[in-house]
PDB file of C-alpha atoms and ligand atoms in Angstrom:
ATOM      1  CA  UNK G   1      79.323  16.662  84.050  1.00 45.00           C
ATOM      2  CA  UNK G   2      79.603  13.788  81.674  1.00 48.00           C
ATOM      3  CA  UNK G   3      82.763  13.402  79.771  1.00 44.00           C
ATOM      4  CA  UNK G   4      83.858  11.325  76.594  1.00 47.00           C
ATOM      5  CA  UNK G   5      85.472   9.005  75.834  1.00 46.00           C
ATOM      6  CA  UNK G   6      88.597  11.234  74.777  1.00 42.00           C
ATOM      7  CA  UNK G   7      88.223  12.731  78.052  1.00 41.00           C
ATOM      8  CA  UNK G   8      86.834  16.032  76.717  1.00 54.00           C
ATOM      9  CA  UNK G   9      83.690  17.796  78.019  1.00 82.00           C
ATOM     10  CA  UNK G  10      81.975  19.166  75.011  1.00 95.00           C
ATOM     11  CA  UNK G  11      79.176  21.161  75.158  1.00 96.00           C
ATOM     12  CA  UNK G  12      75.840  19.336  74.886  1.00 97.00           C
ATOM     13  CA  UNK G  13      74.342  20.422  71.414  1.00 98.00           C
ATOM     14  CA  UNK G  14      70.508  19.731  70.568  1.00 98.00           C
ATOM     15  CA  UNK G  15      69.336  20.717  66.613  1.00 98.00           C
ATOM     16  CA  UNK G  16      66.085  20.515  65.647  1.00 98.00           C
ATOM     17  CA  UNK G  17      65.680  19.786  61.118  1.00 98.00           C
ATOM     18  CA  UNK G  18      62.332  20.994  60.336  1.00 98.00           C
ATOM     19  CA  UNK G  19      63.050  19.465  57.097  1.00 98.00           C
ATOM     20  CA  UNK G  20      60.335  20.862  54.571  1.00 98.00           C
ATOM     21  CA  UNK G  21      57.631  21.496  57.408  1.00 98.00           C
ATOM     22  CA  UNK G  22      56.489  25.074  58.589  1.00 97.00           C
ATOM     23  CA  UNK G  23      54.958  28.345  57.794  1.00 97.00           C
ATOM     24  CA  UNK G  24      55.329  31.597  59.690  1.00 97.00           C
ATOM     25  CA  UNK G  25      52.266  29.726  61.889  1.00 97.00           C
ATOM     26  CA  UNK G  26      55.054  28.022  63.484  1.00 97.00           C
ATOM     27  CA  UNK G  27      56.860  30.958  64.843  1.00 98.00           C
ATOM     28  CA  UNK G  28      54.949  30.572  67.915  1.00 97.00           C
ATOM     29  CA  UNK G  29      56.116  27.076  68.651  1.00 97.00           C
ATOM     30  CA  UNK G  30      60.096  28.648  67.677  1.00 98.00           C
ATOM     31  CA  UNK G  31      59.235  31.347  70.824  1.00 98.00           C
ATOM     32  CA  UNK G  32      57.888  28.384  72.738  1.00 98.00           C
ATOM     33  CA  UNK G  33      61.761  26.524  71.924  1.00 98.00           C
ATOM     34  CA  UNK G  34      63.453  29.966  72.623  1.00 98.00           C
ATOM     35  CA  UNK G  35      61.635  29.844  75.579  1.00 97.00           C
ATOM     36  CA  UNK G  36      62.911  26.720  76.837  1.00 96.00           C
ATOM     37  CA  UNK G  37      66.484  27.461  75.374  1.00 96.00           C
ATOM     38  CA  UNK G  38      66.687  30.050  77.374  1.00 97.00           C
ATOM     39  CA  UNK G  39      66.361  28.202  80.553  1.00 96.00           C
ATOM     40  CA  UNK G  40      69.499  25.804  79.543  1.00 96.00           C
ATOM     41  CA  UNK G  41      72.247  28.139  79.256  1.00 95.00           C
ATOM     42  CA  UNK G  42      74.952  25.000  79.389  1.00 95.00           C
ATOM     43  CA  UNK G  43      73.263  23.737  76.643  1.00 97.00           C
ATOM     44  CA  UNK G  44      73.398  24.784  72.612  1.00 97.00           C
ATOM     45  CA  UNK G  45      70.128  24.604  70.893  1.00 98.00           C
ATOM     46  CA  UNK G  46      69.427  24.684  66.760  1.00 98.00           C
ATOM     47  CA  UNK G  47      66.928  25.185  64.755  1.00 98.00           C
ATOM     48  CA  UNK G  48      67.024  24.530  61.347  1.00 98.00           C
ATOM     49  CA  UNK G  49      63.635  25.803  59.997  1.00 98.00           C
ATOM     50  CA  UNK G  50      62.866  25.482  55.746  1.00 98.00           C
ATOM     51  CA  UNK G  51      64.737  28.335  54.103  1.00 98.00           C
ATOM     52  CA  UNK G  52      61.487  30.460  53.847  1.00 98.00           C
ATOM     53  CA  UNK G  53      61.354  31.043  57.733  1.00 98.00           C
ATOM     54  CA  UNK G  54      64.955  31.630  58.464  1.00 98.00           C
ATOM     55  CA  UNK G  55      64.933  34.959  58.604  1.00 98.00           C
ATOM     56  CA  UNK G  56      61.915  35.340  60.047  1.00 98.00           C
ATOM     57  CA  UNK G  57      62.808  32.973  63.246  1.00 98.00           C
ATOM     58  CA  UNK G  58      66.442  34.588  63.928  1.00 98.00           C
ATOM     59  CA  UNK G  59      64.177  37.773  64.231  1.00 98.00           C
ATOM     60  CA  UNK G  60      61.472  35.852  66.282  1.00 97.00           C
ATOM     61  CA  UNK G  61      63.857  34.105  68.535  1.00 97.00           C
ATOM     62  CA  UNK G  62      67.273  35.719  68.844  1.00 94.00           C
ATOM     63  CA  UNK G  63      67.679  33.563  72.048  1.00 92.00           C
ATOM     64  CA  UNK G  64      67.895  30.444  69.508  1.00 96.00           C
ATOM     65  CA  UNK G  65      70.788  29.343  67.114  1.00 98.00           C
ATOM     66  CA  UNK G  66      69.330  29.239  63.725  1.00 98.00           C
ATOM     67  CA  UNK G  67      70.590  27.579  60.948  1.00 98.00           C
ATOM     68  CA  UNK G  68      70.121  26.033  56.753  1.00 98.00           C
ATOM     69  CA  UNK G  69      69.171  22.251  56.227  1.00 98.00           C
ATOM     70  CA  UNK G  70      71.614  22.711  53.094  1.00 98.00           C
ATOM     71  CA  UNK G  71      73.835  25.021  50.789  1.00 98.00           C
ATOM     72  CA  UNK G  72      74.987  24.918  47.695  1.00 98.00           C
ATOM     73  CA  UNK G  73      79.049  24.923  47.128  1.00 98.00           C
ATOM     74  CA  UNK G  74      78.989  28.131  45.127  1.00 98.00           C
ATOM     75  CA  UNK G  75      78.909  31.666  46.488  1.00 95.00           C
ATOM     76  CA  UNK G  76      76.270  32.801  43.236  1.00 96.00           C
ATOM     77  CA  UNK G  77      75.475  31.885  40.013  1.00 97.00           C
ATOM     78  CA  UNK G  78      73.183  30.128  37.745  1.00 98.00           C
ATOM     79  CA  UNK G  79      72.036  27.522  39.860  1.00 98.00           C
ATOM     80  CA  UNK G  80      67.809  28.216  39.985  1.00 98.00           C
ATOM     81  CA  UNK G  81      66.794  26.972  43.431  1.00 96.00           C
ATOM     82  CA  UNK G  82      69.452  26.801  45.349  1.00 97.00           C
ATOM     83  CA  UNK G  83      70.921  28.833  48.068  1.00 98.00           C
ATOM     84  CA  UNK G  84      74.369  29.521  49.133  1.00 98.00           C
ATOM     85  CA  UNK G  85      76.167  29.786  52.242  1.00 98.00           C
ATOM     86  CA  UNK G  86      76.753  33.223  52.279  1.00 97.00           C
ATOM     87  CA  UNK G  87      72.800  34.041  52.135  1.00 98.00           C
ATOM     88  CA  UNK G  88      72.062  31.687  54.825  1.00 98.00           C
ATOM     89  CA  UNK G  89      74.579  34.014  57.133  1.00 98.00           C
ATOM     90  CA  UNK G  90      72.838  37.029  55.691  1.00 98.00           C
ATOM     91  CA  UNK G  91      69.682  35.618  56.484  1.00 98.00           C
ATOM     92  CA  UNK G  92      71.071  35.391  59.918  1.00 98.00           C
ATOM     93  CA  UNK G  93      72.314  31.922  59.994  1.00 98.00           C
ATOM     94  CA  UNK G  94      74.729  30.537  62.104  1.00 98.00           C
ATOM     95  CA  UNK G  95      75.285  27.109  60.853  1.00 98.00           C
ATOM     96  CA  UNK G  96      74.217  24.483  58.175  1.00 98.00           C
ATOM     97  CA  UNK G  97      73.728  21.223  58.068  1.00 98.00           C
ATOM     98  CA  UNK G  98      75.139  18.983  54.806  1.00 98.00           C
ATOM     99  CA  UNK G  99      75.254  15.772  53.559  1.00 98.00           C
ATOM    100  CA  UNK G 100      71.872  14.465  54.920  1.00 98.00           C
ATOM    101  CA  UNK G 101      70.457  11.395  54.178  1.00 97.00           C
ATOM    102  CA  UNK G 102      67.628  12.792  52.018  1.00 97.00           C
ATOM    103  CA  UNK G 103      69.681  14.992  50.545  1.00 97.00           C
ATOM    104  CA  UNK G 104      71.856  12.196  49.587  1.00 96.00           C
ATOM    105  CA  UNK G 105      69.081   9.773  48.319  1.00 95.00           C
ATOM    106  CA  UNK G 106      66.706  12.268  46.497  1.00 96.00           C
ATOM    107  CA  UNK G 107      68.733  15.036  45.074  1.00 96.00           C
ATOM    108  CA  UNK G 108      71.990  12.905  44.403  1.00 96.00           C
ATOM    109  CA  UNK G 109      75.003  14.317  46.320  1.00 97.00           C
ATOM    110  CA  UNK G 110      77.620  12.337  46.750  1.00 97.00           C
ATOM    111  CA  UNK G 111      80.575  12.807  49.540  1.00 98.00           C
ATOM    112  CA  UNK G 112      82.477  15.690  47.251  1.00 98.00           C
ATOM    113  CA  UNK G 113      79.724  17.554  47.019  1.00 98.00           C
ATOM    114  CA  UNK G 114      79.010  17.493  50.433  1.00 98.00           C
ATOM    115  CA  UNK G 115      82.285  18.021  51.381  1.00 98.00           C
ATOM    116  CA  UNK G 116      82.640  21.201  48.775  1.00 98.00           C
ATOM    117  CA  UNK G 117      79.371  22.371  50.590  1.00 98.00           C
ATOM    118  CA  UNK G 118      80.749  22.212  54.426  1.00 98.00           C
ATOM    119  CA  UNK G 119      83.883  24.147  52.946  1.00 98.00           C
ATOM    120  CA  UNK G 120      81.565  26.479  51.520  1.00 98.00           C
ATOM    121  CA  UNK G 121      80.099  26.932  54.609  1.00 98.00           C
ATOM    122  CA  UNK G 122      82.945  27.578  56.603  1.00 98.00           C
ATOM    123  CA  UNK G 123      84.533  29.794  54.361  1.00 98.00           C
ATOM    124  CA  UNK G 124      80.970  32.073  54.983  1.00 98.00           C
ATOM    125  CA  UNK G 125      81.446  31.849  58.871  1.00 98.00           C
ATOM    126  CA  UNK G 126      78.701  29.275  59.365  1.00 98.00           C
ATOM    127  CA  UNK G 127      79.198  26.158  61.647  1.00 98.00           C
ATOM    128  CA  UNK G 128      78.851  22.817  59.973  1.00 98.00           C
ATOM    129  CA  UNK G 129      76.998  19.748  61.085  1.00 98.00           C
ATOM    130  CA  UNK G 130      77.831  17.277  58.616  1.00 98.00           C
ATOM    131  CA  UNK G 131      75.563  14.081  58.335  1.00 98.00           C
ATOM    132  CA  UNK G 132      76.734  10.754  57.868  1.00 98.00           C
ATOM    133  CA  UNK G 133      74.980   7.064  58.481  1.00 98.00           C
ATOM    134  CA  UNK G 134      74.350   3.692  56.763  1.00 98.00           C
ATOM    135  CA  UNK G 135      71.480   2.088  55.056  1.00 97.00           C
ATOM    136  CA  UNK G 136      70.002  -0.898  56.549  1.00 97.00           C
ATOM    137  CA  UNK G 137      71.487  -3.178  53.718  1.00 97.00           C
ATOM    138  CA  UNK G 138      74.445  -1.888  54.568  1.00 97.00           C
ATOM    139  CA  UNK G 139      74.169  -2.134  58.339  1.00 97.00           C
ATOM    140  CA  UNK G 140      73.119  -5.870  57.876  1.00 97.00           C
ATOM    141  CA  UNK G 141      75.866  -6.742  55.773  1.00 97.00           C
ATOM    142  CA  UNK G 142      78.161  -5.985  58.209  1.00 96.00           C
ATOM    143  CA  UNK G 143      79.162  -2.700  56.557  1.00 97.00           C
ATOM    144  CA  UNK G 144      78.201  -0.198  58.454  1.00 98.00           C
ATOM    145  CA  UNK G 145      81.238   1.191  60.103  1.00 98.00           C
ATOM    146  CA  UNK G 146      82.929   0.979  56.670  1.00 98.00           C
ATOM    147  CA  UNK G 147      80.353   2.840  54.879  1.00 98.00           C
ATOM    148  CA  UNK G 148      80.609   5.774  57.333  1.00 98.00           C
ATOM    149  CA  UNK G 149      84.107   6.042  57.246  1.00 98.00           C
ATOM    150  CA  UNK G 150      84.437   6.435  53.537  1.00 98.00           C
ATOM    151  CA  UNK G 151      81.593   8.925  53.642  1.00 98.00           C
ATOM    152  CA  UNK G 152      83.890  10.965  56.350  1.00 98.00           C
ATOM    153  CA  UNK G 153      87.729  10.220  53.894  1.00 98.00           C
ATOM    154  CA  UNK G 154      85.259  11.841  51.382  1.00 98.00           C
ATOM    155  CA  UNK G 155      83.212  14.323  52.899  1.00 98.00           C
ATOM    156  CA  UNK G 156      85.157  15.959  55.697  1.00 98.00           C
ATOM    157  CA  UNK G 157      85.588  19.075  55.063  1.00 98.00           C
ATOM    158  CA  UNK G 158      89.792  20.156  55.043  1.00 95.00           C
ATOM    159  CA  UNK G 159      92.164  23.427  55.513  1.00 89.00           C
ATOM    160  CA  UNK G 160      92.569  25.313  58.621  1.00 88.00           C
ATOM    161  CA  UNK G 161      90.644  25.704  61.439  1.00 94.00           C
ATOM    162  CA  UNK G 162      88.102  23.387  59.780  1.00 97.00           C
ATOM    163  CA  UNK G 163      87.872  21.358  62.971  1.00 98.00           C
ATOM    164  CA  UNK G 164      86.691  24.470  65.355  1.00 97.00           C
ATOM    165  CA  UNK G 165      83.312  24.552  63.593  1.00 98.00           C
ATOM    166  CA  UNK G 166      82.050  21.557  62.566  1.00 98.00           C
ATOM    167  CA  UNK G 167      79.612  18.711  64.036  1.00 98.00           C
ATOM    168  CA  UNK G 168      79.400  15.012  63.047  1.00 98.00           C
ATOM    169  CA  UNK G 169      75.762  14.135  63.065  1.00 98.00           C
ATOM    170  CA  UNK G 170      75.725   9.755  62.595  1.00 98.00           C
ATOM    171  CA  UNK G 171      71.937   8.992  61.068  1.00 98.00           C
ATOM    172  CA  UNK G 172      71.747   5.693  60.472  1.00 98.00           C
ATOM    173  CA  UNK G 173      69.050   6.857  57.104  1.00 97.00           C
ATOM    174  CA  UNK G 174      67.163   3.119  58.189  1.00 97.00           C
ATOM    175  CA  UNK G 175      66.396   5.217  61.863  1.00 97.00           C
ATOM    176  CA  UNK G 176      65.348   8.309  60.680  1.00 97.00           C
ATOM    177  CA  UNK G 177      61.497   8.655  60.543  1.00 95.00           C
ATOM    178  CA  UNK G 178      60.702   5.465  60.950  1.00 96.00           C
ATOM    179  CA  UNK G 179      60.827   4.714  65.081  1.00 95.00           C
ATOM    180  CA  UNK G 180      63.181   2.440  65.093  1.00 96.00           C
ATOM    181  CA  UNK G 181      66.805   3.056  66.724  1.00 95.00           C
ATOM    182  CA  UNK G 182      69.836   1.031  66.762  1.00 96.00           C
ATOM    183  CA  UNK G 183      70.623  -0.447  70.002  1.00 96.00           C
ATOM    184  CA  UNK G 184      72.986   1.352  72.563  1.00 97.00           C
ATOM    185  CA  UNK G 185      76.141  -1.000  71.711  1.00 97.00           C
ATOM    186  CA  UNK G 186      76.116   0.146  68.009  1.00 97.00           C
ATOM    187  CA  UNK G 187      75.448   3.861  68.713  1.00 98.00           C
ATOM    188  CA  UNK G 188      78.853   3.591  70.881  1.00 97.00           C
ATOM    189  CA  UNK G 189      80.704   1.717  68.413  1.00 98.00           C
ATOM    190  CA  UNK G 190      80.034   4.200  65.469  1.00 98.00           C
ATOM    191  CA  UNK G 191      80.382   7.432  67.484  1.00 98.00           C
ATOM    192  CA  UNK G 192      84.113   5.724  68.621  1.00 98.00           C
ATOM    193  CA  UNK G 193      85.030   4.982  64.525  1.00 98.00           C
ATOM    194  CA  UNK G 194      83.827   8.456  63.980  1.00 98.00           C
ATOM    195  CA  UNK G 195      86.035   9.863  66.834  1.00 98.00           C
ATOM    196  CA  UNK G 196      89.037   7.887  65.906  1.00 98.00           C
ATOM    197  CA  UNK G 197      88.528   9.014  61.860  1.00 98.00           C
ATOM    198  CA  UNK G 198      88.294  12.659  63.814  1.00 98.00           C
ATOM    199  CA  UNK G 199      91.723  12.435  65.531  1.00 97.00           C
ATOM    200  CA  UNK G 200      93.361  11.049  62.424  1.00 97.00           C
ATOM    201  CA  UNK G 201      92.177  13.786  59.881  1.00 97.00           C
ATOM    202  CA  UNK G 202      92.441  16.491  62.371  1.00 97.00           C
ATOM    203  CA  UNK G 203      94.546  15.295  65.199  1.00 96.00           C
ATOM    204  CA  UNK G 204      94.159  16.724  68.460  1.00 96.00           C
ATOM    205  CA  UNK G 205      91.973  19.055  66.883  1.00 97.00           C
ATOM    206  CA  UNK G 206      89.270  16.095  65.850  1.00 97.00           C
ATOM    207  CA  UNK G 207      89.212  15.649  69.877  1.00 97.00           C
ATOM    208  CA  UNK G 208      86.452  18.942  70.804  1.00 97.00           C
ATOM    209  CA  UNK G 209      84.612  18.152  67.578  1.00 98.00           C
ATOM    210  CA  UNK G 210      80.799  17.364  68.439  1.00 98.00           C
ATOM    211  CA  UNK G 211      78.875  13.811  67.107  1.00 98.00           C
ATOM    212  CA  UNK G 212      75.166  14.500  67.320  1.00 98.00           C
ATOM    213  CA  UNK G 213      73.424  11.117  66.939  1.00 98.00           C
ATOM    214  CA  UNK G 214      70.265  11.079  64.659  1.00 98.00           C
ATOM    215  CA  UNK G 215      67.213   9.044  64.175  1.00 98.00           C
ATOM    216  CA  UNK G 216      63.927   8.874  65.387  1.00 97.00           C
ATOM    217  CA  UNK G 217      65.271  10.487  68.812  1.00 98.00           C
ATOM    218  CA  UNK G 218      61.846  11.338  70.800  1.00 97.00           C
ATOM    219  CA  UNK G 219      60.842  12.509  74.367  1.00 96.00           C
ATOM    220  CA  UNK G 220      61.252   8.749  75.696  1.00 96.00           C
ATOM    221  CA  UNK G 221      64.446   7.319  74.194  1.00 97.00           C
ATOM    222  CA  UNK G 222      66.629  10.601  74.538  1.00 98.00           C
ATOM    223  CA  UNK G 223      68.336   9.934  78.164  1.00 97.00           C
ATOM    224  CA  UNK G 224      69.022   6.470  77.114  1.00 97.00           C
ATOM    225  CA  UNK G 225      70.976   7.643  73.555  1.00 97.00           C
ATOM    226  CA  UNK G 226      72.688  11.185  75.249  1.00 97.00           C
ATOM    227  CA  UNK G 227      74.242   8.947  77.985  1.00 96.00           C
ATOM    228  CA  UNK G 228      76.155   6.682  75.414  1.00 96.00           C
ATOM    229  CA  UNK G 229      79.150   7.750  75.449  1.00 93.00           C
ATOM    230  CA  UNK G 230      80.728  10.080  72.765  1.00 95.00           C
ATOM    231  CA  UNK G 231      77.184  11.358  71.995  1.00 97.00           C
ATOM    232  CA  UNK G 232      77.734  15.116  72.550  1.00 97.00           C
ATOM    233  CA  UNK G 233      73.763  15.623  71.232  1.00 98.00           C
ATOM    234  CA  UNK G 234      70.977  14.938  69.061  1.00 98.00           C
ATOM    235  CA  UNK G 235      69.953  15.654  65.565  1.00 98.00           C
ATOM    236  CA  UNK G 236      66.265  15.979  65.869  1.00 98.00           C
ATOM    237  CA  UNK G 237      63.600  15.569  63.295  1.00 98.00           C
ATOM    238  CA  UNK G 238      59.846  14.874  63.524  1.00 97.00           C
ATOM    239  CA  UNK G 239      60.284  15.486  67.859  1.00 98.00           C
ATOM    240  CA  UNK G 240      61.477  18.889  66.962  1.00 98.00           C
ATOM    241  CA  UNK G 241      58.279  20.412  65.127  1.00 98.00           C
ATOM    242  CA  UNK G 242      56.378  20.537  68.815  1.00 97.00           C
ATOM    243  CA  UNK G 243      57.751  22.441  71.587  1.00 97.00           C
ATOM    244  CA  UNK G 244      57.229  20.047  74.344  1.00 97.00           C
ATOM    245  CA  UNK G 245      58.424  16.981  72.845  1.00 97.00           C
ATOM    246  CA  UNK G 246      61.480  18.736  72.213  1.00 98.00           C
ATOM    247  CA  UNK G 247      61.930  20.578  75.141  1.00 98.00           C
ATOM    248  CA  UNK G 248      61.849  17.127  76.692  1.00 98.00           C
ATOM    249  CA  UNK G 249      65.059  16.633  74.880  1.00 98.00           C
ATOM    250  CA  UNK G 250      66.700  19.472  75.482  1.00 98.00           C
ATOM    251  CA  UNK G 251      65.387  18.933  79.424  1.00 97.00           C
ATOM    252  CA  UNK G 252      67.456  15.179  79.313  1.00 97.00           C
ATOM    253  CA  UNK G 253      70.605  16.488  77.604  1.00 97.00           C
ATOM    254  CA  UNK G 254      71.103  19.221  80.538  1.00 95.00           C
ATOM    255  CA  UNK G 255      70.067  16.097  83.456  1.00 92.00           C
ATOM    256  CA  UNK G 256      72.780  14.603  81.841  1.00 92.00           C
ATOM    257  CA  UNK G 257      75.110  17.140  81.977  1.00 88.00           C
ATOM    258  CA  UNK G 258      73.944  18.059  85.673  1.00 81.00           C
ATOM    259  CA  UNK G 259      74.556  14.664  86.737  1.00 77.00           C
TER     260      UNK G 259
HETATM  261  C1  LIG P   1      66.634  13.802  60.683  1.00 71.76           C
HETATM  262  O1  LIG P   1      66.027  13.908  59.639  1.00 71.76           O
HETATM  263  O2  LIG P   1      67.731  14.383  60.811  1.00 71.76           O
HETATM  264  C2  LIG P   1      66.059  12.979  61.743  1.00 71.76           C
HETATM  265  C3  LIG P   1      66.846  12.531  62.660  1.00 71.76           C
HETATM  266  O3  LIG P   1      64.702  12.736  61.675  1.00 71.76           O
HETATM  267  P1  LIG P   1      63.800  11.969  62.783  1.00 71.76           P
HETATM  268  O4  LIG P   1      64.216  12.495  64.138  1.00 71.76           O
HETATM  269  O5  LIG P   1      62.399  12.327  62.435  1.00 71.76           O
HETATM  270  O6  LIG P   1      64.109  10.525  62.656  1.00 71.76           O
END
């Protein structure tokens, strides 16, 4: 059983972010997920399809947590597009994720909004993994750490019980897509800034709550980046659209827990 660093066994968590990829076609490699899901019952799989197969896959694959890749911070209104927290749970979410990169860089949210989002969220019953991570400028520069902490002062979402359902996923945006990952030393060094902002804002609270780490995680770097330690799991992208590459993920984080 690995522990962290704050001497807390958290469950290992593994999410999948289709991003904008998949038609009902893909169902099959869902059950093929489920199917592997299923065999890892100390482990917590996601799947956060495009909003089109959501309901779709929660019917497909009951065995599998699925989730949003966004909501907006209203419950209704005029807001063409968009879709709020409370349809993802109708839909048969169980969580959303907030704040990511791409959301950040091509439709313009900035930490408030993604913070009125995961409240949003919450308030609808859904579980939050909230993204956070550093350009490469900013990495460079020396800044990353700082960077991600003011995107957490802003972003975290506040009021009671807040703590219970909510993820940290740290994507460095420079690592995600692109095959590159930081090295091991800088993985542990944000995921311990991120746990120490955690236990500040929430106190003992910010000690069971999950950091995923994100970027370009694949079949042959995942044991190496789930051992660091504070790493409770992976956001997943381009490794989760085929069932075997992620399965080989999910297969490292349960070694890993085994061991
Ligand atoms: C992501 O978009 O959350 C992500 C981590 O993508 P990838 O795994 O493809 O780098």
């Amino acid at each position: 059983m690995k522990f962290t660093g704050h001497t807390m066994a958290l469950r290992p968590y593994i999410v999948g972010n289709w991003k904008m990829n998949g038609t009902r076609a893909m169902l099959a490699e869902a059950r093929a997920i489920g199917r592997v899901a299923s065999r890892y019952p100390d482990i917590d799989v996601g799947l956060a399809p495009p909003f089109t197969l959501l309901h779709p896959m929660v019917e497909a694959v009951p065995e599998l947590e699925v989730g949003g890749q966004d909501c907006h911070a209203s419950v209704s209104g005029a807001f063409t597009g968009d879709i709020s927290a409370a349809m993802l749970a109708d839909a048969g979410a169980r969580f959303t994720i907030v704040g990511h990169s791409e959301r950040r860089q091509f439709h313009g949210e900035g930490n408030e909004e993604v913070r009125g989002k995961a409240e949003a969220a919450l308030a609808a019953d859904l579980s939050v993994i909230l993204c956070v991570g550093e350009t490469e400028v900013e990495r460079d520069s020396g800044h990353a750490e700082a960077v991600v902490s003011a995107q957490l002062d802003g972003s975290l979402p506040r009021g009671q019980g807040a703590a219970a359902k909510l993820a940290i996923a740290y994507e460095p945006v420079w690592a995600i897509g692109t095959g590159r990952v930081p090295q091991v030393s800088d993985v542990a060094a944000m995921h311990r800034a991120i746990r120490a902002k955690l236990l500040a804002v929430y106190g003992e609270a910010g000690a069971g709550v999950r950091i995923l780490y994100g970027g370009s995680v694949n079949a042959g770097n995942a044991a190496e980046l789930l051992a660091v330690d504070e790493v409770a799991g992976a956001l997943v992208g381009g490794a989760s659209l085929v069932a075997e590459s992620f399965a080989a993920i999910i297969n490292a984080a349960n070694m890993l827990h085994d061991a």
